[in-house]
Coordinates of C-alpha atoms in Angstrom, one line a residue:
T83 CA -22.2 -8.1 -6.4
D84 CA -18.8 -7.5 -4.8
Y85 CA -20.2 -8.7 -1.6
G86 CA -21.6 -12.0 -2.8
S87 CA -24.4 -13.8 -1.0
S88 CA -24.4 -15.6 2.3
L89 CA -24.3 -19.4 2.5
T90 CA -26.3 -20.8 5.5
V91 CA -25.7 -24.4 6.6
S92 CA -28.3 -26.0 8.8
L93 CA -26.6 -28.3 11.3
P94 CA -28.2 -31.7 12.3
A95 CA -30.4 -31.4 15.4
A96 CA -28.5 -34.3 16.9
L97 CA -25.2 -32.5 16.9
Q98 CA -24.0 -31.9 20.5
P99 CA -22.6 -28.6 21.7
H100 CA -18.8 -28.3 21.0
Q101 CA -19.0 -31.6 19.0
P102 CA -16.6 -31.4 16.0
F103 CA -18.1 -31.6 12.6
Q104 CA -17.0 -31.2 9.0
I105 CA -18.6 -29.3 6.2
I106 CA -17.6 -29.8 2.5
V107 CA -18.5 -27.0 0.1
R108 CA -18.0 -27.8 -3.6
Y109 CA -17.7 -24.6 -5.6
T110 CA -16.2 -23.0 -8.7
T111 CA -14.9 -19.5 -9.1
A112 CA -13.6 -17.6 -12.1
D113 CA -13.4 -13.8 -12.2
G114 CA -14.1 -11.9 -9.0
P115 CA -12.8 -8.9 -7.0
A116 CA -10.1 -11.0 -5.4
I117 CA -8.7 -12.7 -8.6
W118 CA -6.6 -10.8 -11.1
W119 CA -5.8 -12.7 -14.4
L120 CA -3.1 -11.2 -16.5
D121 CA -2.3 -12.1 -20.1
P122 CA 1.4 -12.2 -20.9
E123 CA 1.5 -8.6 -22.4
L124 CA 0.6 -7.3 -18.9
T125 CA 3.7 -8.8 -17.3
Y126 CA 7.3 -7.5 -17.6
G127 CA 8.6 -10.5 -19.4
N128 CA 5.7 -10.8 -21.9
A129 CA 6.3 -14.6 -21.8
K130 CA 3.6 -16.3 -19.7
P131 CA 0.2 -15.4 -18.2
F132 CA 0.0 -14.5 -14.5
V133 CA -2.6 -14.6 -11.8
F134 CA -2.6 -13.2 -8.2
T135 CA -5.2 -12.6 -5.6
Q136 CA -5.8 -9.6 -3.3
G137 CA -8.1 -10.4 -0.4
H138 CA -8.1 -7.2 1.6
S139 CA -10.7 -6.2 2.8
V140 CA -13.6 -8.4 1.8
C141 CA -12.6 -9.7 -1.6
N142 CA -11.6 -13.3 -0.7
R143 CA -15.2 -14.4 -0.5
S144 CA -15.0 -14.3 -4.3
F145 CA -11.9 -16.6 -4.1
F146 CA -13.2 -19.3 -1.7
P147 CA -16.1 -19.8 0.7
C148 CA -15.1 -18.2 4.0
F149 CA -16.0 -16.3 7.1
D150 CA -14.9 -13.1 5.5
T151 CA -14.3 -11.1 8.7
P152 CA -11.1 -10.3 10.5
A153 CA -12.8 -11.5 13.8
V154 CA -12.5 -15.1 12.6
K155 CA -9.2 -16.8 12.2
C156 CA -8.3 -20.3 11.1
T157 CA -5.6 -22.5 9.6
Y158 CA -5.9 -23.5 6.0
S159 CA -4.5 -26.0 3.5
A160 CA -4.8 -25.8 -0.3
T161 CA -4.0 -27.9 -3.3
V162 CA -3.2 -26.1 -6.5
K163 CA -2.8 -27.7 -10.0
A164 CA -1.0 -25.6 -12.6
P165 CA 0.5 -26.0 -16.0
A166 CA 4.2 -26.9 -16.4
G167 CA 6.5 -23.8 -16.2
I168 CA 4.2 -21.9 -13.9
Q169 CA 5.4 -21.3 -10.3
V170 CA 2.7 -21.2 -7.7
L171 CA 3.1 -19.5 -4.3
M172 CA 0.8 -19.0 -1.4
S173 CA 0.8 -17.3 2.0
A174 CA 1.6 -20.5 3.9
T175 CA 4.2 -21.8 6.3
Q176 CA 4.6 -25.2 4.5
S177 CA 4.6 -26.1 0.8
S178 CA 5.5 -29.1 -1.5
Y179 CA 5.4 -29.8 -5.2
L180 CA 4.7 -33.0 -7.1
E181 CA 6.3 -32.3 -10.4
E182 CA 4.9 -35.3 -12.3
E183 CA 1.3 -34.2 -11.4
G184 CA 1.9 -30.5 -11.5
V185 CA 0.3 -30.2 -8.1
Y186 CA 1.3 -27.8 -5.3
Q187 CA 0.3 -28.4 -1.6
F188 CA 0.2 -25.6 0.9
Y189 CA -0.5 -25.5 4.6
M190 CA -0.8 -22.5 6.9
E191 CA -0.3 -23.9 10.4
Y192 CA -1.2 -20.7 12.3
P193 CA -4.7 -19.2 12.4
V194 CA -5.1 -16.2 10.0
P195 CA -8.2 -14.1 8.9
A196 CA -9.6 -14.9 5.5
Y197 CA -8.2 -11.7 3.9
L198 CA -4.6 -13.0 4.5
V199 CA -5.0 -16.1 2.3
A200 CA -3.2 -15.3 -0.9
L201 CA -2.0 -17.0 -4.1
V202 CA 0.2 -16.0 -7.0
A203 CA 1.2 -17.9 -10.1
G204 CA 3.3 -17.1 -13.1
D205 CA 6.8 -16.9 -14.6
L206 CA 8.6 -16.6 -11.2
I207 CA 12.1 -17.5 -10.1
H208 CA 13.8 -16.9 -6.8
A209 CA 17.0 -16.1 -5.0
D210 CA 17.9 -16.3 -1.3
I211 CA 18.6 -12.9 0.2
G212 CA 19.1 -14.0 3.8
P213 CA 18.9 -17.0 6.1
R214 CA 15.1 -17.0 6.2
S215 CA 14.2 -14.8 3.2
R216 CA 14.1 -15.0 -0.6
V217 CA 12.8 -12.8 -3.3
W218 CA 10.6 -14.1 -6.1
A219 CA 10.2 -12.1 -9.4
E220 CA 10.0 -12.5 -13.1
P221 CA 13.4 -13.4 -14.5
C222 CA 14.0 -10.0 -16.0
L223 CA 13.5 -8.3 -12.6
L224 CA 15.2 -10.7 -10.3
P225 CA 18.7 -9.2 -10.5
T226 CA 17.4 -5.8 -9.5
A227 CA 15.4 -7.2 -6.6
I228 CA 18.5 -9.0 -5.4
S229 CA 20.6 -5.9 -5.6
K230 CA 18.1 -3.8 -3.7
L231 CA 17.3 -6.3 -0.8
S232 CA 20.1 -8.8 -0.4
G233 CA 21.2 -8.9 3.3
I234 CA 19.1 -6.0 4.5
V235 CA 15.7 -7.8 5.0
E236 CA 17.4 -9.9 7.7
R237 CA 18.6 -6.7 9.3
W238 CA 15.1 -5.4 9.5
L239 CA 13.7 -8.6 10.9
T240 CA 16.4 -8.7 13.5
A241 CA 15.7 -5.2 14.5
A242 CA 11.9 -5.9 14.7
E243 CA 12.6 -9.0 16.8
S244 CA 14.7 -7.0 19.3
L245 CA 11.7 -4.6 19.7
Y246 CA 8.7 -6.9 19.6
G247 CA 9.8 -10.5 20.2
P248 CA 10.3 -13.5 17.9
Y249 CA 9.2 -13.5 14.3
I250 CA 6.6 -16.3 14.5
W251 CA 5.9 -17.0 10.8
G252 CA 9.1 -18.9 9.9
R253 CA 10.0 -17.5 6.5
Y254 CA 9.8 -13.9 5.3
D255 CA 9.7 -14.0 1.5
I256 CA 8.8 -11.3 -0.9
V257 CA 7.2 -11.6 -4.4
F258 CA 7.3 -8.8 -6.8
L259 CA 4.2 -8.5 -8.9
P260 CA 3.4 -6.9 -12.3
P261 CA 2.4 -3.3 -12.4
S262 CA -1.3 -4.3 -12.4
F263 CA -1.1 -5.1 -8.7
P264 CA -3.8 -2.6 -7.4
I265 CA -1.9 -1.4 -4.3
V266 CA 1.7 -0.9 -3.3
A267 CA 2.2 -3.9 -1.0
M268 CA 0.2 -6.5 1.0
E269 CA 1.4 -8.1 4.2
N270 CA 0.4 -11.7 3.4
P271 CA 2.1 -13.8 6.1
C272 CA 5.3 -15.6 5.0
L273 CA 5.0 -14.0 1.5
T274 CA 4.7 -10.2 1.2
F275 CA 3.2 -9.1 -2.1
I276 CA 4.8 -5.9 -3.5
I277 CA 4.4 -4.0 -6.8
S278 CA 7.5 -4.2 -9.0
S279 CA 7.2 -0.5 -9.9
I280 CA 8.6 0.5 -6.5
L281 CA 11.9 -1.2 -7.2
E282 CA 13.3 2.0 -8.7
S283 CA 12.5 4.1 -5.7
D284 CA 15.0 2.9 -3.0
E285 CA 13.6 4.8 0.0
F286 CA 10.0 4.0 -0.8
L287 CA 11.0 0.4 -1.2
I288 CA 12.7 0.4 2.2
I289 CA 9.7 2.0 4.0
D290 CA 7.1 -0.2 2.2
V291 CA 8.9 -3.5 3.0
I292 CA 9.6 -2.5 6.6
H293 CA 6.0 -1.6 7.0
E294 CA 5.0 -5.1 5.8
V295 CA 7.6 -6.6 8.2
A296 CA 5.9 -4.7 11.0
H297 CA 2.6 -6.2 10.0
S298 CA 4.0 -9.6 10.9
W299 CA 3.4 -8.5 14.5
F300 CA 0.6 -5.9 14.2
G301 CA -2.1 -7.0 11.8
N302 CA -1.1 -10.6 11.2
A303 CA -0.4 -12.0 14.6
V304 CA -2.8 -9.6 16.4
T305 CA -5.6 -8.4 14.1
N306 CA -8.3 -5.8 14.4
A307 CA -11.6 -7.6 15.0
T308 CA -13.7 -5.2 13.0
W309 CA -13.0 -3.2 9.9
E310 CA -14.2 -0.1 11.8
E311 CA -10.9 -0.2 13.7
M312 CA -8.4 -0.8 11.0
W313 CA -6.1 1.7 12.8
L314 CA -5.3 -1.1 15.3
S315 CA -3.4 -2.8 12.5
E316 CA -2.2 0.1 10.4
G317 CA -1.5 2.7 13.1
L318 CA 0.5 0.2 15.2
A319 CA 2.3 -1.2 12.1
T320 CA 3.2 2.4 11.1
Y321 CA 4.5 3.1 14.7
A322 CA 6.5 -0.2 14.6
Q323 CA 7.8 0.6 11.1
R324 CA 9.2 3.9 12.4
R325 CA 10.8 2.3 15.4
I326 CA 12.5 -0.2 13.1
T327 CA 13.7 2.6 10.7
T328 CA 15.0 4.6 13.7
E329 CA 17.0 1.6 14.9
T330 CA 18.4 0.8 11.4
Y331 CA 18.6 4.3 9.7
G332 CA 18.5 6.8 12.5
A333 CA 16.0 9.3 13.8
A334 CA 16.6 12.0 11.2
F335 CA 15.5 9.7 8.3
T336 CA 12.5 8.5 10.3
C337 CA 11.5 12.1 11.1
L338 CA 11.8 13.1 7.4
E339 CA 9.6 10.2 6.2
T340 CA 7.1 11.1 9.0
A341 CA 7.0 14.8 8.0
F342 CA 6.3 13.7 4.4
R343 CA 3.4 11.5 5.5
L344 CA 1.9 14.1 7.9
D345 CA 2.1 16.7 5.2
A346 CA 0.0 14.3 3.1
L347 CA -2.4 13.8 6.0
H348 CA -3.1 17.5 6.3
R349 CA -3.5 17.8 2.5
Q350 CA -6.2 15.1 2.7
M351 CA -7.8 16.9 5.6
K352 CA -8.1 20.1 3.5
L353 CA -9.8 18.1 0.7
L354 CA -12.2 16.2 3.0
G355 CA -13.0 18.9 5.6
E356 CA -12.3 18.6 9.4
D357 CA -15.8 17.4 10.1
N358 CA -15.7 14.4 7.7
P359 CA -16.5 11.2 9.6
V360 CA -13.9 9.2 7.7
S361 CA -11.3 11.2 9.7
K362 CA -12.3 9.3 12.9
L363 CA -10.2 6.4 14.0
Q364 CA -13.3 4.4 14.8
V365 CA -15.3 4.8 11.6
K366 CA -18.9 3.7 11.5
L367 CA -19.2 1.0 8.8
E368 CA -22.6 1.4 7.2
P369 CA -24.3 -1.6 5.5
G370 CA -23.2 -2.0 1.9
V371 CA -20.0 0.0 2.2
N372 CA -16.8 -1.7 1.2
P373 CA -14.4 -1.5 4.2
S374 CA -11.6 -0.7 1.8
N375 CA -13.3 2.6 1.1
L376 CA -12.7 3.6 4.7
M377 CA -8.9 3.2 4.5
N378 CA -7.2 6.5 4.2
L379 CA -4.3 8.4 5.6
F380 CA -6.1 8.8 8.9
T381 CA -6.1 5.1 9.4
Y382 CA -2.3 5.1 9.1
E383 CA -1.1 8.5 10.3
K384 CA -3.8 9.6 12.8
G385 CA -3.6 6.0 14.2
Y386 CA 0.2 6.4 14.3
C387 CA -0.1 9.7 16.2
F388 CA -2.3 8.1 18.8
V389 CA 0.1 5.2 19.3
Y390 CA 3.0 7.7 19.5
Y391 CA 1.1 9.7 22.1
L392 CA 0.7 6.5 24.2
S393 CA 4.4 5.9 23.9
Q394 CA 5.2 9.4 25.1
L395 CA 3.0 8.9 28.2
C396 CA 5.5 6.1 29.2
G397 CA 8.4 8.6 29.1
D398 CA 10.7 6.2 27.2
P399 CA 9.9 4.5 24.0
R400 CA 11.7 1.4 25.2
H401 CA 9.1 1.0 28.0
F402 CA 6.4 1.2 25.3
D403 CA 8.3 -1.5 23.3
S404 CA 8.1 -3.7 26.4
F405 CA 4.4 -3.2 26.6
L406 CA 3.9 -4.0 22.9
R407 CA 5.9 -7.2 23.3
A408 CA 3.6 -8.3 26.2
Y409 CA 0.5 -7.2 24.1
I410 CA 1.7 -9.4 21.2
E411 CA 2.4 -12.4 23.5
K412 CA -1.1 -12.0 25.1
Y413 CA -3.1 -11.7 22.0
K414 CA -1.2 -13.4 19.2
F415 CA -3.3 -15.4 16.7
T416 CA -6.5 -13.6 18.0
S417 CA -8.4 -10.5 17.0
V418 CA -8.9 -7.5 19.3
V419 CA -10.9 -4.3 19.6
A420 CA -9.4 -0.9 20.7
Q421 CA -10.5 -1.4 24.3
D422 CA -8.4 -4.5 24.5
L423 CA -5.3 -2.5 23.6
L424 CA -6.1 0.4 25.9
D425 CA -7.0 -1.8 28.9
S426 CA -3.8 -3.7 28.4
F427 CA -1.9 -0.5 28.2
L428 CA -3.3 0.9 31.5
N429 CA -2.9 -2.4 33.3
F430 CA 0.8 -2.6 32.1
F431 CA 1.4 0.9 33.4
P432 CA -0.6 1.1 36.7
E433 CA 1.0 4.5 37.5
L434 CA -0.5 5.9 34.4
K435 CA -3.9 4.4 35.3
E436 CA -3.7 6.1 38.7
Q437 CA -3.0 9.4 36.9
C438 CA -6.2 8.9 34.8
V439 CA -4.2 9.6 31.6
E440 CA -7.2 8.2 29.6
S441 CA -9.2 11.2 30.7
K442 CA -6.7 14.0 30.3
A443 CA -8.5 17.1 29.2
G444 CA -8.4 17.5 25.4
L445 CA -6.5 14.3 24.9
E446 CA -9.1 11.8 26.2
F447 CA -8.7 8.3 24.7
E448 CA -12.4 8.4 23.7
R449 CA -11.8 11.7 21.9
W450 CA -8.8 10.3 20.0
L451 CA -11.0 7.4 18.8
N452 CA -14.2 9.2 17.9
A453 CA -13.4 12.9 17.2
T454 CA -13.2 14.0 13.6
G455 CA -10.4 16.2 12.4
P456 CA -6.6 16.1 12.7
P457 CA -4.6 14.2 15.3
L458 CA -5.0 15.7 18.8
A459 CA -1.2 15.7 19.1
E460 CA 1.7 15.2 16.7
P461 CA 5.2 13.9 17.2
D462 CA 8.2 16.1 17.7
L463 CA 10.2 15.9 14.5
S464 CA 13.0 18.2 15.4
Q465 CA 15.5 15.3 15.1
G466 CA 14.9 15.4 11.4
S467 CA 15.6 19.2 11.0
S468 CA 18.9 18.6 9.3
L469 CA 16.9 17.0 6.4
T470 CA 13.7 19.0 6.5
R471 CA 15.2 22.5 7.0
P472 CA 16.8 22.6 3.5
V473 CA 13.4 21.7 2.0
E474 CA 11.7 24.5 3.9
T475 CA 14.4 26.9 2.9
L476 CA 14.2 26.1 -0.8
F477 CA 10.4 26.2 -0.9
K478 CA 10.5 29.7 0.6
L479 CA 13.0 30.8 -2.0
W480 CA 10.6 29.8 -4.8
T481 CA 7.4 31.0 -3.2
T482 CA 8.4 34.4 -1.7
E483 CA 7.6 37.4 -3.9
P484 CA 9.3 39.0 -5.6
L485 CA 11.2 36.1 -7.1
D486 CA 14.7 37.5 -6.7
S487 CA 16.4 34.5 -5.1
V488 CA 16.6 32.3 -8.3
A489 CA 20.3 32.3 -8.2
A490 CA 20.4 30.9 -4.7
A491 CA 17.6 28.4 -5.5
S492 CA 19.2 27.2 -8.7
S493 CA 22.4 26.4 -6.9
V494 CA 20.7 23.6 -5.0
D495 CA 21.6 20.2 -6.5
L496 CA 18.5 18.0 -6.0
T497 CA 20.5 14.9 -7.1
K498 CA 22.3 15.2 -3.7
W499 CA 19.0 15.1 -1.8
R500 CA 17.3 12.1 -0.3
T501 CA 14.1 11.0 -2.2
F502 CA 11.9 12.0 0.7
Q503 CA 13.4 15.5 0.7
T504 CA 12.7 15.9 -3.0
V505 CA 9.1 14.6 -2.9
L506 CA 8.4 16.7 0.2
F507 CA 9.6 19.8 -1.7
L508 CA 7.6 18.9 -4.8
D509 CA 4.5 18.1 -2.8
R510 CA 4.6 21.6 -1.3
L511 CA 4.9 23.1 -4.7
L512 CA 2.0 21.0 -5.8
D513 CA 0.0 22.4 -2.9
G514 CA 0.7 25.9 -4.1
S515 CA -0.2 25.3 -7.7
P516 CA -1.0 26.9 -10.0
L517 CA 2.2 29.0 -9.6
P518 CA 3.0 32.2 -11.3
H519 CA 4.2 31.4 -14.9
E520 CA 7.6 32.9 -14.2
V521 CA 8.1 30.6 -11.3
I522 CA 7.2 27.4 -13.1
K523 CA 9.4 28.5 -16.1
K524 CA 12.4 29.0 -13.8
L525 CA 11.7 25.8 -11.9
S526 CA 11.8 23.9 -15.2
E527 CA 15.0 25.6 -16.2
C528 CA 16.7 24.8 -12.9
Y529 CA 15.4 21.3 -12.1
S530 CA 13.6 19.6 -15.0
S531 CA 16.8 17.9 -16.4
Q532 CA 17.8 16.8 -12.9
L533 CA 14.4 15.3 -12.2
D534 CA 14.3 13.4 -15.5
S535 CA 16.9 11.0 -14.2
M536 CA 15.2 10.4 -10.9
N537 CA 12.8 7.7 -9.8
A538 CA 9.1 7.5 -10.6
E539 CA 8.0 8.8 -7.2
I540 CA 9.8 12.0 -7.9
R541 CA 9.0 12.3 -11.6
I542 CA 5.3 11.9 -11.2
R543 CA 5.2 14.8 -8.8
W544 CA 7.1 17.1 -11.1
L545 CA 4.8 16.1 -14.0
Q546 CA 1.8 16.8 -11.8
I547 CA 3.2 20.3 -11.3
V548 CA 3.6 20.6 -15.1
V549 CA 0.0 19.6 -15.7
R550 CA -1.5 21.7 -12.9
N551 CA 0.3 24.8 -14.2
D552 CA -0.4 24.1 -17.9
Y553 CA 3.3 24.3 -18.6
Y554 CA 3.3 23.2 -22.2
P555 CA 7.0 23.0 -22.9
D556 CA 7.3 19.9 -20.6
L557 CA 4.1 18.2 -21.7
Y558 CA 5.9 15.8 -23.9
K559 CA 7.5 14.4 -20.7
V560 CA 4.0 13.6 -19.4
R561 CA 3.2 11.7 -22.5
R562 CA 6.5 9.8 -22.3
F563 CA 5.9 8.9 -18.7
L564 CA 2.3 7.6 -19.3
E565 CA 3.4 5.6 -22.3
N566 CA 5.8 3.7 -20.1
Q567 CA 3.6 3.2 -17.0
M568 CA 1.0 0.4 -16.4
S569 CA 0.7 1.0 -12.6
R570 CA -2.4 2.5 -11.0
M571 CA -0.3 4.6 -8.6
Y572 CA 1.6 6.3 -11.5
T573 CA -1.3 6.8 -13.9
I574 CA -4.4 7.7 -12.0
P575 CA -3.0 10.9 -10.4
L576 CA -1.9 12.3 -13.8
Y577 CA -5.1 11.4 -15.6
E578 CA -7.1 13.1 -12.8
D579 CA -5.0 16.2 -13.0
L580 CA -5.1 16.2 -16.8
C581 CA -8.9 16.0 -16.8
T582 CA -9.4 18.6 -14.1
G583 CA -7.8 21.3 -16.2
T584 CA -7.7 22.1 -19.8
L585 CA -5.8 19.1 -21.1
K586 CA -8.5 16.4 -21.3
S587 CA -8.0 16.0 -25.1
F588 CA -4.3 15.5 -24.5
A589 CA -5.2 12.8 -21.9
L590 CA -7.6 11.2 -24.4
E591 CA -4.9 11.0 -27.0
I592 CA -2.4 9.3 -24.7
F593 CA -5.1 6.9 -23.4
Y594 CA -5.8 5.8 -27.0
Q595 CA -2.2 5.0 -27.5
T596 CA -1.6 3.1 -24.3
Q597 CA -5.0 1.5 -23.4
N598 CA -4.0 -2.0 -24.6
Q599 CA -1.1 -2.2 -22.2
L600 CA -3.3 -1.5 -19.2
H601 CA -5.1 -4.0 -17.1
P602 CA -8.9 -4.0 -17.8
N603 CA -9.6 -2.8 -14.3
L604 CA -7.2 0.1 -14.6
R605 CA -8.5 0.8 -18.1
K606 CA -12.0 1.0 -16.8
T607 CA -11.0 3.4 -14.0
I608 CA -9.3 5.8 -16.4
Q609 CA -12.3 5.6 -18.8
Q610 CA -14.5 6.8 -15.9
I611 CA -12.1 9.7 -15.2
L612 CA -12.0 10.6 -18.9
S613 CA -15.8 10.3 -19.4
Q614 CA -16.7 12.8 -16.6
G615 CA -18.3 15.8 -18.2
L616 CA -18.5 14.2 -21.7
N617 CA -21.6 13.2 -23.6
P618 CA -22.0 9.4 -23.8
L619 CA -20.3 8.1 -26.9
P620 CA -20.9 4.8 -28.6
A621 CA -18.8 1.8 -27.6
I622 CA -16.0 0.9 -29.8
D623 CA -14.4 -2.5 -30.3
T624 CA -11.0 -2.1 -28.7
T625 CA -9.5 -4.7 -31.0
A626 CA -10.0 -2.2 -33.8
V627 CA -8.6 0.8 -32.1
T628 CA -5.4 2.3 -33.5
T629 CA -3.4 5.3 -32.3
D630 CA -5.3 7.3 -34.9
T631 CA -8.8 6.5 -33.7
P632 CA -10.5 9.8 -33.0
A633 CA -13.2 8.7 -30.6
M634 CA -12.9 7.5 -27.0
V635 CA -13.7 4.0 -25.8
L636 CA -16.3 4.3 -23.0
E637 CA -17.2 0.7 -22.6
D638 CA -14.5 -1.8 -21.7
K639 CA -14.2 -5.0 -23.6
V640 CA -12.4 -7.3 -21.3
S641 CA -10.2 -9.6 -23.4
E642 CA -10.5 -13.3 -23.0
A643 CA -7.5 -15.5 -22.2
T644 CA -5.1 -15.9 -25.0
N645 CA -5.0 -19.2 -26.8
G646 CA -1.4 -19.8 -26.0
A647 CA 0.2 -23.0 -24.7
I648 CA -0.7 -22.0 -21.1
S649 CA -4.0 -20.7 -19.9
L650 CA -4.0 -19.9 -16.2
R651 CA -7.8 -19.7 -16.2
D652 CA -7.6 -23.5 -16.1
V653 CA -5.7 -23.5 -12.8
N654 CA -7.7 -25.5 -10.2
V655 CA -7.7 -24.3 -6.7
S656 CA -9.2 -26.0 -3.7
A657 CA -8.8 -24.3 -0.3

């Protein structure tokens, strides 16, 4: 199963308490939830196979034997043998390479939880982008990565250090992964993993990398001891991310990004219902439930709102910064529970403890942690009004009946807007869909050509509006988008919308044409979406499928490794 089985080791009776001992486990591993093998056609360069691991939350037990809990931290070393021409990287502070043997040696000198042990291997080259940072990417992507990040990562690290103390991990490198990477980014220490698809969306790239930078303090140095309190890492990292963006890009930009995320939080609340237990900060983890299934916007944004509320109790965010520096210094390289954070907070601010702020009616700390529903308080975002007000004005022009303000609305040039302004506007239109046909027709006339030239974060939202409103004149753009996307984050939302409405046959047709360029895991997920409500169909050999095949593939045939010169399934890893 995904969760594996426990390994119990009986220790010798003669072993004395606290006496050091060594255990050697000899094991093999192939496919598993943590290990993603890619054939060359699933990479950007189509030249060499690729492999990466993704350990969060409880997947690394399929990678190596470990205490797979965030409560346990340890150092690690690893020896990796790989074919010539394959670059291997790990989340480690030290590394070396013996070229004649094709052997890499890695060592992480600081204790980390098992989920932060990560490996990537493939056709990767690097370039330095700062005094302690470099980017790794496939050769065809490296120039873009350099142009987007050169010089600014050091700016973010310096800002973070001024807020929360020294960066303790040595290097901060970034590796861009193929579109099969199942999430946007992962804060593996020393080596952030990030999906290459995000490179075209500058503002999302900024926010996502800064968030992973923030995890260097909150999540990696100090970790939530249980998966039931993931907000301790994600809520604090989100707060720190926004403090860093405020220092480097100003309060207005930070408030705009926050407004966009809180809009999404309330959208998720409407879908789930205010009484849903997953909206608690302290979620009860039932046996057999994958902790990753508990991660949602509440983990990030409700957690952020609680941390922001604590900062407001101090009166000055700089005072709260001082507390967080002390918190990191006290608990670094350990795992904590919520009470550790809150006790430290009250001890650092004795005047607040005397005022019994933890028991303030309606805002009790215990209620923040255990009540379902939206945050008990949200931040003041008025400093972002110069950026959010135009969005609100344009949205009202398009949604107020009668529709007699098209001239004013059409004069707005979205190409002059920030990405977060445009996605906030489109998300609100999505919330109101289906829209009157006349509105969607005029929207397309005004903005469709502008949106065509924008990044994927913007385009996917416009295409979701097209699908939810059955606007057939722009459906060819949905096809074109899906024909060029291999990423989960840019395919799943569109397939879900296509299959919810009347366009399932259109979705089936696109899937037939594109399935061979999708990772088997993503292909399987889309098949599940497409098969909902259909009668079971016989399995079809995917090797025989052409674009003219009229039936749907309901059983996934996972292709074996290609018989090329390099097979990464032969890589040997011992950790």
